[in-house]
Short mmCIF file of C-alpha atoms and ligand atoms in Angstrom, two decimals:
data_model
loop_
_atom_site.label_atom_id
_atom_site.label_comp_id
_atom_site.label_asym_id
_atom_site.label_seq_id
_atom_site.Cartn_x
_atom_site.Cartn_y
_atom_site.Cartn_z
CA MET A 1 6.29 -27.07 86.71
CA ARG A 2 8.63 -25.97 83.90
CA GLN A 3 7.35 -23.15 81.76
CA ARG A 4 6.48 -24.21 78.21
CA ASN A 5 8.79 -22.47 75.73
CA THR A 6 7.96 -22.39 72.06
CA VAL A 7 9.75 -21.69 68.81
CA LEU A 8 7.87 -19.48 66.36
CA VAL A 9 8.91 -20.33 62.80
CA VAL A 10 8.53 -17.54 60.24
CA ASN A 11 8.45 -17.42 56.42
CA PRO A 12 11.22 -14.91 55.54
CA ALA A 13 9.49 -13.93 52.28
CA THR A 14 6.27 -12.83 54.02
CA GLU A 15 7.27 -12.46 57.70
CA GLU A 16 4.19 -14.62 58.49
CA PRO A 17 4.46 -17.31 61.20
CA ILE A 18 4.21 -20.82 59.73
CA ALA A 19 4.66 -23.00 62.83
CA ASP A 20 4.78 -22.80 66.59
CA LEU A 21 6.80 -25.66 68.06
CA GLU A 22 7.65 -26.87 71.51
CA GLN A 23 11.23 -25.93 72.37
CA ALA A 24 13.57 -28.60 73.70
CA GLY A 25 15.97 -27.91 76.57
CA VAL A 26 18.64 -29.87 78.45
CA GLU A 27 16.16 -32.45 79.79
CA GLU A 28 14.83 -33.29 76.31
CA THR A 29 18.38 -33.43 74.97
CA ASP A 30 19.41 -35.92 77.62
CA ALA A 31 16.30 -38.01 76.88
CA ALA A 32 17.07 -38.00 73.13
CA VAL A 33 20.68 -39.07 73.77
CA ALA A 34 19.39 -41.86 76.03
CA ARG A 35 16.99 -43.06 73.28
CA ALA A 36 19.81 -43.01 70.73
CA ARG A 37 22.09 -44.90 73.11
CA GLU A 38 19.44 -47.55 73.72
CA ALA A 39 18.88 -47.98 69.98
CA PHE A 40 22.60 -48.25 69.17
CA ALA A 41 23.19 -51.89 70.21
CA ALA A 42 20.55 -53.24 67.83
CA TRP A 43 21.25 -50.77 64.99
CA ARG A 44 24.95 -51.59 64.78
CA ARG A 45 24.06 -55.29 64.47
CA VAL A 46 21.67 -54.81 61.54
CA ALA A 47 23.14 -56.79 58.63
CA PRO A 48 24.86 -54.54 56.07
CA THR A 49 22.48 -55.49 53.27
CA ASP A 50 19.47 -54.73 55.49
CA ARG A 51 20.90 -51.38 56.59
CA ALA A 52 21.54 -50.54 52.94
CA GLN A 53 17.99 -51.53 52.08
CA LEU A 54 16.60 -49.20 54.81
CA LEU A 55 18.66 -46.27 53.53
CA ARG A 56 17.56 -47.02 49.98
CA ARG A 57 13.92 -46.96 51.11
CA LEU A 58 14.52 -43.63 52.81
CA ALA A 59 16.00 -42.25 49.58
CA THR A 60 12.93 -43.44 47.67
CA LEU A 61 10.58 -41.86 50.22
CA VAL A 62 12.44 -38.56 49.89
CA GLU A 63 11.91 -38.79 46.12
CA GLU A 64 8.22 -39.66 46.50
CA ASN A 65 7.68 -36.79 48.94
CA GLY A 66 10.08 -34.45 47.16
CA GLU A 67 7.56 -31.79 46.21
CA GLU A 68 6.27 -31.51 49.79
CA LEU A 69 9.81 -31.33 51.22
CA ALA A 70 10.80 -28.70 48.64
CA ARG A 71 7.77 -26.56 49.55
CA ILE A 72 8.56 -26.85 53.27
CA GLU A 73 12.16 -25.81 52.64
CA SER A 74 11.16 -22.97 50.31
CA GLN A 75 8.66 -21.56 52.83
CA ASN A 76 10.96 -21.91 55.81
CA VAL A 77 14.20 -20.59 54.27
CA GLY A 78 12.73 -18.31 51.58
CA LYS A 79 14.41 -20.38 48.86
CA PRO A 80 13.13 -20.22 45.29
CA ILE A 81 11.06 -23.34 44.73
CA ALA A 82 13.10 -24.50 41.71
CA GLY A 83 16.30 -24.44 43.78
CA ALA A 84 14.62 -26.15 46.73
CA ARG A 85 13.53 -29.01 44.41
CA GLY A 86 17.14 -29.44 43.31
CA GLU A 87 18.35 -29.54 46.92
CA VAL A 88 15.78 -32.17 47.91
CA GLY A 89 16.78 -34.16 44.82
CA MET A 90 20.32 -34.16 46.14
CA VAL A 91 19.14 -35.43 49.54
CA ALA A 92 17.69 -38.52 47.84
CA GLN A 93 20.92 -39.01 45.88
CA VAL A 94 22.94 -38.76 49.10
CA PHE A 95 20.89 -41.50 50.79
CA HIS A 96 21.16 -43.65 47.66
CA PHE A 97 24.93 -43.13 47.67
CA TYR A 98 25.31 -44.16 51.32
CA ALA A 99 22.96 -47.12 50.86
CA GLY A 100 25.49 -48.29 48.28
CA ALA A 101 28.43 -47.46 50.54
CA VAL A 102 27.38 -49.60 53.54
CA ASP A 103 29.09 -52.78 52.30
CA LYS A 104 31.99 -51.04 50.57
CA HIS A 105 33.54 -49.57 53.69
CA TYR A 106 35.65 -52.33 55.13
CA GLY A 107 38.89 -53.16 56.88
CA GLU A 108 42.11 -54.69 55.65
CA THR A 109 44.63 -57.37 56.50
CA ILE A 110 48.20 -56.31 57.20
CA PRO A 111 51.20 -58.64 56.83
CA VAL A 112 52.80 -59.25 60.26
CA ALA A 113 54.93 -61.97 61.84
CA GLY A 114 53.38 -64.88 63.74
CA GLY A 115 49.72 -64.36 62.88
CA VAL A 116 47.08 -62.33 61.11
CA ASP A 117 46.46 -58.64 61.61
CA MET A 118 43.12 -57.23 60.56
CA THR A 119 41.27 -53.95 60.88
CA PHE A 120 37.58 -53.32 61.41
CA ARG A 121 35.55 -50.16 60.86
CA GLU A 122 33.51 -49.72 64.02
CA PRO A 123 30.66 -47.24 64.49
CA LEU A 124 31.29 -44.54 67.12
CA GLY A 125 27.98 -44.78 69.00
CA VAL A 126 25.65 -41.80 69.42
CA VAL A 127 26.59 -38.86 67.21
CA GLY A 128 25.27 -35.30 67.55
CA LEU A 129 24.58 -33.52 64.27
CA ILE A 130 24.25 -29.73 64.42
CA VAL A 131 23.23 -27.98 61.20
CA PRO A 132 22.65 -24.35 60.08
CA TRP A 133 19.66 -22.62 58.51
CA ASN A 134 20.93 -22.03 54.99
CA PHE A 135 20.65 -25.57 53.55
CA PRO A 136 18.81 -27.35 56.37
CA ILE A 137 17.74 -30.66 54.83
CA ASN A 138 20.70 -30.91 52.48
CA ILE A 139 23.37 -30.52 55.13
CA ALA A 140 21.42 -32.81 57.50
CA SER A 141 21.52 -35.55 54.84
CA TRP A 142 25.27 -35.12 54.30
CA LYS A 143 25.74 -36.09 57.95
CA LEU A 144 22.87 -38.56 58.40
CA GLY A 145 23.87 -40.65 55.36
CA PRO A 146 27.39 -41.61 56.47
CA ALA A 147 26.48 -41.68 60.19
CA LEU A 148 23.69 -44.23 59.63
CA ALA A 149 25.62 -46.20 57.02
CA CYS A 150 28.42 -46.77 59.55
CA GLY A 151 25.95 -48.01 62.18
CA ASN A 152 25.74 -44.98 64.47
CA THR A 153 22.55 -43.61 65.99
CA VAL A 154 22.01 -39.86 65.88
CA VAL A 155 20.56 -36.80 67.56
CA LEU A 156 20.01 -34.10 64.92
CA LYS A 157 19.68 -30.45 65.91
CA PRO A 158 18.48 -28.22 63.08
CA ALA A 159 18.80 -24.43 63.46
CA GLU A 160 15.88 -23.00 65.41
CA LEU A 161 15.00 -20.75 62.49
CA THR A 162 14.56 -23.68 60.08
CA PRO A 163 13.53 -26.92 61.82
CA LEU A 164 10.60 -27.95 59.60
CA SER A 165 12.26 -30.11 56.95
CA ALA A 166 14.22 -32.06 59.60
CA LEU A 167 10.99 -32.84 61.44
CA ARG A 168 9.36 -34.15 58.25
CA LEU A 169 12.48 -36.12 57.38
CA ALA A 170 12.35 -37.81 60.81
CA GLU A 171 8.83 -39.05 59.96
CA LEU A 172 10.10 -40.47 56.66
CA VAL A 173 12.92 -42.21 58.52
CA LEU A 174 10.33 -44.16 60.52
CA ASP A 175 8.18 -44.79 57.42
CA ALA A 176 11.27 -46.30 55.79
CA GLY A 177 11.42 -48.85 58.62
CA ILE A 178 14.48 -47.45 60.39
CA PRO A 179 13.81 -48.33 64.06
CA GLU A 180 12.62 -45.80 66.65
CA GLY A 181 15.48 -44.12 68.48
CA VAL A 182 18.00 -44.38 65.63
CA VAL A 183 17.27 -40.82 64.43
CA ASN A 184 16.13 -38.22 66.98
CA VAL A 185 15.41 -34.58 66.10
CA LEU A 186 15.50 -31.77 68.68
CA VAL A 187 14.18 -28.25 68.10
CA GLY A 188 15.93 -25.91 70.48
CA PRO A 189 18.54 -23.19 70.74
CA GLY A 190 22.16 -23.91 69.97
CA ARG A 191 23.47 -22.43 73.19
CA ILE A 192 21.32 -24.91 75.18
CA VAL A 193 20.56 -28.03 73.10
CA GLY A 194 23.66 -27.73 70.88
CA GLN A 195 25.95 -27.09 73.79
CA ARG A 196 24.50 -29.99 75.79
CA LEU A 197 25.13 -32.34 72.86
CA VAL A 198 28.69 -31.06 72.63
CA GLU A 199 29.34 -31.68 76.32
CA HIS A 200 27.27 -34.84 76.82
CA PRO A 201 29.46 -37.76 77.91
CA ASP A 202 27.37 -40.29 75.93
CA VAL A 203 27.76 -38.44 72.62
CA ALA A 204 30.82 -39.79 70.82
CA LYS A 205 31.12 -37.25 68.04
CA ILE A 206 29.74 -33.92 66.83
CA GLY A 207 29.23 -33.30 63.13
CA PHE A 208 28.89 -29.52 63.00
CA THR A 209 28.17 -27.09 60.18
CA GLY A 210 27.92 -23.41 61.01
CA SER A 211 29.95 -20.31 61.64
CA THR A 212 33.65 -20.34 62.47
CA GLU A 213 32.85 -18.52 65.72
CA VAL A 214 30.47 -21.22 67.01
CA GLY A 215 32.75 -23.92 65.58
CA ARG A 216 35.46 -22.67 67.91
CA THR A 217 33.07 -23.03 70.88
CA VAL A 218 32.14 -26.54 69.75
CA MET A 219 35.80 -27.54 69.58
CA GLN A 220 36.44 -26.16 73.06
CA GLY A 221 33.36 -27.88 74.51
CA ALA A 222 34.26 -31.19 72.89
CA ALA A 223 37.67 -31.18 74.56
CA GLY A 224 36.08 -32.02 77.93
CA THR A 225 35.17 -35.53 76.77
CA ILE A 226 37.79 -35.85 73.98
CA LYS A 227 34.87 -35.96 71.57
CA ARG A 228 35.52 -36.32 67.86
CA VAL A 229 34.45 -33.32 65.80
CA THR A 230 33.98 -32.55 62.15
CA LEU A 231 33.72 -28.82 61.51
CA GLU A 232 32.32 -27.35 58.30
CA LEU A 233 32.62 -23.62 58.88
CA GLY A 234 32.55 -20.29 57.08
CA GLY A 235 34.23 -19.27 53.85
CA LYS A 236 35.39 -16.29 51.81
CA SER A 237 36.08 -18.03 48.57
CA ALA A 238 37.74 -16.52 45.52
CA ASN A 239 36.47 -16.74 41.96
CA VAL A 240 39.70 -16.16 40.03
CA VAL A 241 39.19 -14.98 36.43
CA PHE A 242 42.26 -14.80 34.18
CA ALA A 243 42.32 -12.64 31.04
CA ASP A 244 42.68 -15.79 28.90
CA ALA A 245 39.38 -17.24 30.20
CA ASP A 246 36.14 -17.47 28.26
CA LEU A 247 35.06 -14.16 29.82
CA GLU A 248 31.44 -14.38 28.64
CA ARG A 249 31.00 -17.77 30.31
CA ALA A 250 32.81 -16.75 33.47
CA ALA A 251 30.78 -13.53 33.81
CA ALA A 252 27.45 -15.24 33.08
CA ALA A 253 28.14 -17.81 35.82
CA ALA A 254 29.70 -15.52 38.47
CA PRO A 255 26.47 -13.97 39.87
CA TYR A 256 25.00 -17.41 40.60
CA ALA A 257 28.20 -18.43 42.40
CA VAL A 258 27.63 -15.70 44.98
CA PHE A 259 23.94 -14.70 44.86
CA ASP A 260 22.54 -18.24 44.87
CA ASN A 261 20.60 -18.81 48.12
CA ALA A 262 20.77 -15.00 48.50
CA GLY A 263 24.50 -15.33 49.19
CA GLN A 264 23.81 -17.38 52.32
CA ASP A 265 26.16 -20.07 51.16
CA CYS A 266 29.42 -21.10 52.79
CA CYS A 267 30.79 -21.77 49.28
CA ALA A 268 29.80 -18.33 47.93
CA ARG A 269 32.54 -17.01 45.64
CA SER A 270 32.17 -13.60 47.27
CA ARG A 271 35.59 -12.33 46.17
CA ILE A 272 35.68 -12.04 42.38
CA LEU A 273 39.35 -11.65 41.42
CA VAL A 274 39.87 -10.37 37.87
CA GLU A 275 43.14 -9.99 35.92
CA ARG A 276 43.67 -6.28 35.39
CA SER A 277 44.12 -6.49 31.60
CA ALA A 278 40.55 -7.90 31.28
CA TYR A 279 39.04 -6.01 34.21
CA ASP A 280 36.92 -3.39 32.41
CA ARG A 281 35.52 -5.84 29.89
CA PHE A 282 34.74 -8.47 32.56
CA VAL A 283 33.13 -5.98 34.94
CA GLY A 284 30.80 -4.77 32.13
CA LEU A 285 29.74 -8.37 31.44
CA LEU A 286 29.36 -9.09 35.17
CA VAL A 287 27.08 -6.11 35.75
CA ASP A 288 24.88 -7.17 32.81
CA ALA A 289 24.68 -10.74 34.12
CA THR A 290 23.87 -9.58 37.65
CA ARG A 291 21.08 -7.37 36.31
CA GLY A 292 19.54 -10.55 34.90
CA VAL A 293 19.19 -12.37 38.27
CA LYS A 294 15.47 -12.80 38.96
CA VAL A 295 14.79 -11.73 42.56
CA GLY A 296 11.31 -12.12 44.04
CA ASP A 297 8.56 -14.43 45.25
CA PRO A 298 10.14 -17.83 46.06
CA THR A 299 6.94 -19.64 45.02
CA GLU A 300 7.33 -18.44 41.40
CA GLU A 301 8.94 -21.04 39.15
CA ALA A 302 11.28 -18.53 37.47
CA THR A 303 12.60 -16.90 40.67
CA GLU A 304 16.35 -17.27 41.16
CA MET A 305 16.89 -15.40 44.44
CA GLY A 306 14.65 -14.98 47.48
CA PRO A 307 14.95 -12.97 50.71
CA LEU A 308 17.48 -13.21 53.52
CA ILE A 309 16.67 -15.36 56.54
CA SER A 310 15.78 -12.60 59.05
CA ALA A 311 15.56 -8.86 59.67
CA GLN A 312 18.60 -9.03 61.95
CA HIS A 313 20.65 -10.79 59.30
CA ARG A 314 19.63 -8.18 56.71
CA GLU A 315 21.03 -5.47 58.98
CA THR A 316 24.34 -7.32 59.21
CA VAL A 317 24.52 -7.73 55.43
CA ALA A 318 23.70 -4.04 54.84
CA SER A 319 26.54 -2.99 57.16
CA PHE A 320 29.06 -4.24 54.57
CA VAL A 321 28.04 -1.71 51.91
CA ASP A 322 29.30 1.87 52.39
CA GLY A 323 28.54 4.52 49.82
CA GLU A 324 27.55 3.88 46.22
CA PRO A 325 28.30 0.33 45.03
CA LEU A 326 29.42 -0.60 41.52
CA PHE A 327 25.96 -2.12 40.97
CA ARG A 328 22.81 -2.58 43.04
CA GLY A 329 19.94 -4.66 41.63
CA ASP A 330 16.22 -4.56 42.36
CA ALA A 331 14.40 -6.34 45.18
CA PRO A 332 10.76 -6.31 46.30
CA ASN A 333 9.79 -3.53 48.74
CA GLY A 334 6.98 -4.67 51.09
CA ARG A 335 7.16 -7.46 53.63
CA GLY A 336 9.98 -9.97 53.65
CA PHE A 337 13.68 -9.67 54.44
CA TRP A 338 14.76 -8.55 50.96
CA TYR A 339 18.20 -7.37 49.93
CA PRO A 340 19.28 -6.71 46.33
CA CYS A 341 22.25 -8.25 44.46
CA THR A 342 25.15 -5.87 45.08
CA LEU A 343 28.61 -5.59 43.51
CA VAL A 344 31.30 -3.47 45.14
CA GLU A 345 34.81 -2.66 43.94
CA ALA A 346 37.26 -3.42 46.73
CA THR A 347 40.76 -4.25 47.76
CA ASN A 348 41.47 -7.44 49.66
CA GLU A 349 42.06 -5.37 52.80
CA ASP A 350 38.47 -4.02 52.92
CA ARG A 351 36.05 -5.50 55.45
CA VAL A 352 33.77 -6.73 52.63
CA ALA A 353 36.67 -8.83 51.33
CA ARG A 354 37.86 -10.11 54.70
CA GLU A 355 34.69 -11.15 56.52
CA GLU A 356 31.98 -13.57 55.48
CA VAL A 357 29.00 -11.40 54.45
CA PHE A 358 26.62 -14.35 54.01
CA GLY A 359 24.39 -12.21 51.82
CA PRO A 360 24.17 -11.07 48.17
CA VAL A 361 27.20 -8.76 48.23
CA ALA A 362 30.26 -9.53 46.08
CA ALA A 363 33.64 -7.77 46.21
CA VAL A 364 35.32 -7.32 42.81
CA ILE A 365 39.12 -7.13 43.13
CA PRO A 366 41.71 -6.66 40.34
CA PHE A 367 45.01 -8.59 40.25
CA ALA A 368 48.22 -8.14 38.23
CA ASP A 369 49.33 -11.66 37.30
CA GLU A 370 49.21 -15.32 38.33
CA ALA A 371 51.41 -14.87 41.41
CA ASP A 372 49.34 -11.88 42.55
CA ALA A 373 46.09 -13.85 42.08
CA ILE A 374 47.40 -16.71 44.26
CA ARG A 375 48.64 -14.27 46.91
CA ILE A 376 45.29 -12.45 47.15
CA ALA A 377 43.17 -15.61 47.01
CA ASN A 378 45.17 -17.13 49.89
CA ASP A 379 45.20 -13.94 51.96
CA THR A 380 42.23 -14.95 54.13
CA PRO A 381 41.80 -17.03 57.27
CA TYR A 382 39.26 -19.17 55.39
CA GLY A 383 39.82 -21.97 52.88
CA LEU A 384 36.61 -23.66 51.82
CA SER A 385 35.91 -23.38 48.13
CA GLY A 386 36.77 -21.42 44.98
CA SER A 387 36.95 -21.30 41.19
CA ILE A 388 39.59 -20.74 38.52
CA TRP A 389 38.66 -19.54 35.05
CA THR A 390 41.33 -19.89 32.34
CA GLU A 391 41.75 -21.64 28.97
CA ASN A 392 45.33 -22.56 29.91
CA GLY A 393 45.20 -26.09 31.37
CA ALA A 394 48.67 -26.02 32.91
CA ARG A 395 47.94 -22.71 34.63
CA ALA A 396 44.61 -24.06 35.89
CA LEU A 397 46.35 -26.97 37.61
CA ARG A 398 49.25 -24.85 38.86
CA VAL A 399 46.86 -22.41 40.52
CA ALA A 400 44.61 -25.20 41.82
CA ARG A 401 47.60 -26.77 43.60
CA ALA A 402 48.66 -23.40 45.04
CA LEU A 403 45.30 -22.33 46.49
CA GLU A 404 44.79 -23.13 50.18
CA THR A 405 41.24 -24.39 49.98
CA GLY A 406 39.36 -27.67 50.32
CA VAL A 407 37.20 -27.66 47.18
CA LEU A 408 37.91 -26.07 43.79
CA SER A 409 36.30 -25.95 40.37
CA ILE A 410 38.02 -25.06 37.09
CA ASN A 411 35.84 -23.28 34.52
CA SER A 412 32.84 -24.06 36.74
CA ASN A 413 31.47 -22.93 40.10
CA SER A 414 30.03 -26.19 41.42
CA SER A 415 31.30 -27.45 44.77
CA VAL A 416 29.19 -30.38 45.94
CA ARG A 417 28.32 -33.80 44.59
CA PRO A 418 27.15 -36.85 46.59
CA SER A 419 30.21 -38.88 45.58
CA THR A 420 33.05 -36.35 46.04
CA PRO A 421 34.64 -35.06 49.26
CA PHE A 422 33.61 -31.64 50.54
CA GLY A 423 35.17 -29.62 53.35
CA GLY A 424 37.54 -26.88 54.29
CA SER A 425 41.09 -26.07 55.18
CA LYS A 426 42.40 -23.33 57.51
CA GLN A 427 39.58 -21.75 59.60
CA SER A 428 36.91 -23.21 57.31
CA GLY A 429 37.20 -26.37 59.39
CA PHE A 430 38.36 -29.96 59.00
CA GLY A 431 37.00 -33.37 58.17
CA ARG A 432 35.23 -34.22 54.94
CA GLU A 433 31.57 -34.65 54.10
CA LEU A 434 30.10 -36.56 51.16
CA GLY A 435 31.71 -39.33 49.12
CA MET A 436 33.46 -42.28 50.72
CA HIS A 437 35.65 -39.82 52.64
CA ALA A 438 32.78 -38.91 54.99
CA LEU A 439 32.69 -42.48 56.34
CA GLU A 440 36.10 -41.87 57.96
CA GLY A 441 34.49 -39.28 60.22
CA TYR A 442 31.74 -41.60 61.45
CA SER A 443 33.79 -44.73 62.20
CA GLU A 444 36.85 -45.77 64.15
CA VAL A 445 39.52 -48.17 62.93
CA LYS A 446 40.00 -51.12 65.28
CA ASN A 447 43.09 -53.29 64.90
CA VAL A 448 42.96 -56.98 65.87
CA TYR A 449 45.92 -59.37 65.89
CA LEU A 450 45.36 -63.12 65.91
CA ALA A 451 48.40 -65.23 66.77
CA THR A 452 48.58 -68.33 64.56
CA ASP A 453 52.06 -69.70 65.32
P1 LIG B 1 25.74 -20.73 63.61
O1 LIG B 1 27.15 -21.14 63.82
O2 LIG B 1 25.20 -19.59 64.31
O3 LIG B 1 24.75 -21.95 63.91
C1 LIG B 1 24.93 -23.24 63.37
C2 LIG B 1 24.24 -24.25 64.26
O4 LIG B 1 24.90 -24.27 65.51
C3 LIG B 1 22.77 -23.92 64.55
O5 LIG B 1 22.04 -25.12 64.61
C4 LIG B 1 22.85 -23.25 65.91
O6 LIG B 1 21.65 -23.35 66.65
C5 LIG B 1 23.96 -24.07 66.55
N1 LIG B 1 24.62 -23.42 67.69
C6 LIG B 1 24.65 -22.09 68.00
N2 LIG B 1 25.36 -21.89 69.14
C7 LIG B 1 25.80 -23.11 69.55
C8 LIG B 1 26.59 -23.56 70.64
N3 LIG B 1 27.07 -22.72 71.56
N4 LIG B 1 26.85 -24.88 70.75
C9 LIG B 1 26.39 -25.74 69.83
N5 LIG B 1 25.60 -25.39 68.78
C10 LIG B 1 25.33 -24.07 68.62
O7 LIG B 1 25.63 -20.58 62.02
P2 LIG B 1 24.36 -20.13 61.19
O8 LIG B 1 23.21 -21.02 61.47
O9 LIG B 1 24.23 -18.68 61.34
O10 LIG B 1 24.85 -20.53 59.72
C11 LIG B 1 25.65 -19.74 58.99
C12 LIG B 1 27.11 -20.16 59.07
O11 LIG B 1 27.26 -21.53 58.70
C13 LIG B 1 27.98 -19.40 58.12
O12 LIG B 1 29.14 -18.94 58.75
C14 LIG B 1 28.34 -20.41 57.04
O13 LIG B 1 29.53 -20.18 56.38
C15 LIG B 1 28.35 -21.68 57.79
N6 LIG B 1 28.09 -22.79 56.88
C16 LIG B 1 29.13 -23.61 56.59
C17 LIG B 1 28.96 -24.64 55.67
C18 LIG B 1 30.08 -25.55 55.37
O14 LIG B 1 29.81 -26.67 54.92
N7 LIG B 1 31.32 -25.21 55.60
C19 LIG B 1 27.70 -24.85 54.98
C20 LIG B 1 26.67 -23.93 55.39
C21 LIG B 1 26.89 -22.94 56.32
P3 LIG B 1 20.52 -22.19 66.69
O15 LIG B 1 20.71 -21.39 65.43
O16 LIG B 1 19.27 -22.95 66.72
O17 LIG B 1 20.76 -21.41 67.91
#
């Protein structure tokens, strides 16, 4: 008989166990893929208006159960409750968006000689969705929405550290009336369950969000079956502040662009590039703003930053800070994987500026002029997100066009909206999530020619 393995889920703010779950392995993965495969034939035939109606019901159920989902996410990830509520709100918006997208994603007719040429958007089949621990339910919805809207069935693998919101979401999927087998959730380690999904011959596509390192493994594994992949990977984004910017606004916003979610955010603007002529003034404002970030108990309404995900991750984050930083904030002592907001002065060659810290550590880097800012911002293997702060509109657009990155904000640090495409360039991955663009990654174009002459 196979030994029963379990997954102990811990609250990172208290280090207390909050769940003990059965761990899936290869056998359970194969069974989930078989269930999804079985469900595919009927799901793809569901009339578009009915499929839209089911997704709309799911969105409504997420809204109705929003407080419970937010508490689950806050406890499991250590997220401040106010932020977790916002994230769950976005999940509902994402399902509403894709409910509306079902019947707006269609083919075309192409003028040809001797007949009619038409294209169809076909679902792929069973898709494997592999998501990380930093925004578990949010990132799951970004993949589930378009996958289901296109008529695919799915096997979703949350990170082992944070499986609880995905399990609750799977219950809501059934409550919404989406048939059994269309959405399957597996709790198990990436190197076993994730890898099996990647290699499984009956899985048509992998939608992956995670580190660049594991993304590389996914791409290699997918080659065996010529599987489609969408990769949303790491980042080292630049927040570029020109001297002609509204410095007060830019400095007030900058801490939240890197310390939000305790810096465990692929979009974190963890390189703050500041024009030298405004450097001293901006750094003074930045330190003041960072001092104001409220770090502490995630259950408190006013808390803005919670702990890191694990003790091991805290060690990794700490390894990026040598000597005395420019600024180090306060964090609770006691139990929990706490790490304070930290600002360090750096050059773009330093390790803290080259590697993804994935914690509340920002590198502040001066630049000489526009050309220097573009050079430094692009001098990274990553290209996910970023911001440009300037009152000069032409410069804003010039720099936006020159930066090698998938998502940018001007005089703002926001990166994601349900209706706009999100994704990376360079080693931050490829493919787009959210908006109508995501539907491209969960469907195939079929071309049909009908001879009429
Ligand atoms: P990992 O890459 O370690 O894990 C991501 C997911 O992949 C987890 O579910 C993990 O499972 C699974 N996994 C691990 N090994 C394999 C494997 N060999 N085959 C298949 N699946 C595997 O990332 P983290 O969870 O540590 O998340 C942090 C990373 O995610 C950061 O680098 C961050 O930048 C990136 N990220 C990117 C985003 C984007 O949109 N670009 C958004 C959010 C995060 P398990 O953990 O259970 O073993």
